[in-house]
Each structure stands twice: as C-alpha cells, then as structure tokens.
Amino acid sequence: MRFTLLAGMISLLLTSTASAQQNNQTAGGPPQGRQGQGRPMAQPDFFSVGIAAGAGWTEFVDSDIVINPFPFVAFRQGRFYSNQAGVGFEIYKNNGFRISAVTEVAFQETNRNQVDSLDDMQSLDIPLYAGLSVDVPLERFVFTGTVQRELGLASEGWRAMGSISRPIFVNRKLQLSPSVTFQWQDDRVTDYLYGVSARDVLPTRALFEADDSFKLTGSLTGIYRLSEKFTLVGSSGLTWHNDEIVDSPIVDRRTVFSTFLAIGYNF
C-alpha cells in the first residue's frame, strides 16, 4: 500500500484533533474563561485515536492518484503533545505564545519510493527532523514558525516552515480553519528528494543536482463535533512547487491536490 503519500497529512490532522478536543472540553463543560490572577485556563490533557482516509497525487512523474486509510493518535500530557508525525515539548508558554522543541518523522518525504516509474532509483530513507517551533497569536490569526534539521538518517539538511491560520467558530459544533503554509528546504534536502545522481541517469532521465527550494500550500480544514466523544475532521489542500523542484526530470506536476476525511475518538 502507498501509505507514505498521505502520512504527511497527519500533521494537520493531529493539530485539528487537538483543537477539536479542546473545543469539546469547552462545549461539554463550563464556559472557558480566566482563572487565578488573570491567567488563561490551560488546554486540558487529552488522548485521541481514530481512522482516516485520504486521497491525492504526488509531484513525481507518472504518479497516479492514491487512496489510502491510515490510523492516527493525538495527545497532550502536561508539556508533551503530538506534533505532526512526532512529539513536541513546550519550553515556554504564556497567553497563547509558545516555544517548543519538536521531533518528527517526515514520512511524506519518501513518496518517491512509491512511484512505479521511479522504482529503479535508490530508495529514500525515512527522515527524522528535530528543531524549534514557535506559535504566536495575531488577533484572530495564529502564526506558527518552525526550523528543523534532519538528524542523519537521510539528507542531514535544514528546513523551515511558516504557517498562518484563521480559526472560524461557525457554531458550537463546527469549526473551519483556512491556512497558508510556506516551506523552505536547503540544497541538501532538495537534492536528496529531487536530484538525479549519476547511478540513476537514463536516456530519458538526465543528471540533476538541486539547490534550495520552496513550496506553498493553501488548505481548508473543517472540524465537526459529532458528540462528546467523537469528532469528524475533513481537509483539502493544494501545494505549489517552485522551479527548483519542477525542473527536476523526475517531477512533472507543479501543483498537487490532496484531501482526507477522518473520525477520532476522544478519551
């Protein structure tokens, strides 16, 4: 099964489930307010499991649409919380501003391994990234910035991401959240994912060494509270890749679409 294409969606899914769990706590109990000396109430601990089904394309040449189910887990316990396909630890938090140490496995960066037309190329290893993340409330928006380095299982390169989202509480059960995310990758990461080495050259596949690159993603997520225990999450997004990626002979799509639907059970 081509699981890795959609595994990258776990990032948004875990974030959405965490938000939904917090909203469930609010809707199911007393209204959230302020306690103590004017300090906001902390987000409650939670643990959620669920199943999702996603569909989408990759940017790689001759790749087909892939539809896959996958399980997920989301949690928060004290300063520890689920972060993408990994774990975050809050170093500092105050009034919505947060600095965290984050570690995550970038399953989506091995999508090339699942493309039949590229199965003769050297297989990509699963990257493990670690770094710092900051969340900043901006009026009705939330900005999240992350800087990470791959720890040596794959490219040993750097990447940085910036995302801005706008949570919209339609009613007590429904929340919508449009977002825009910018991701930069250094030459090591880009070349590892999209480069063509001498051993992989074919008459129809030229040698290619990539430089720094970036991509831009716009998405819309909906969270619907079915009950005190069950939450429904749906999301669709479009990702645009810059020339440094598209110029690779193993890439033939500048934009790719992905979507998923999930249901989670909150303990």
Short mmCIF file of C-alpha atoms in Angstrom, two decimals, residues 20 28 46 117 139 147 149 183 197 214 220:
data_model
loop_
_atom_site.label_atom_id
_atom_site.label_comp_id
_atom_site.label_asym_id
_atom_site.label_seq_id
_atom_site.Cartn_x
_atom_site.Cartn_y
_atom_site.Cartn_z
CA ALA A 20 -11.41 19.74 18.41
CA GLY A 28 -19.23 19.90 27.22
CA PHE A 46 -6.36 14.50 26.22
CA SER A 117 8.25 4.69 -12.85
CA GLU A 139 -5.50 38.94 16.77
CA VAL A 147 13.17 25.46 11.98
CA ARG A 149 17.49 19.81 10.90
CA GLN A 183 8.17 25.70 3.42
CA SER A 197 22.64 11.03 -9.31
CA PHE A 214 10.36 26.16 -1.50
CA LEU A 220 -9.16 24.42 4.39
#
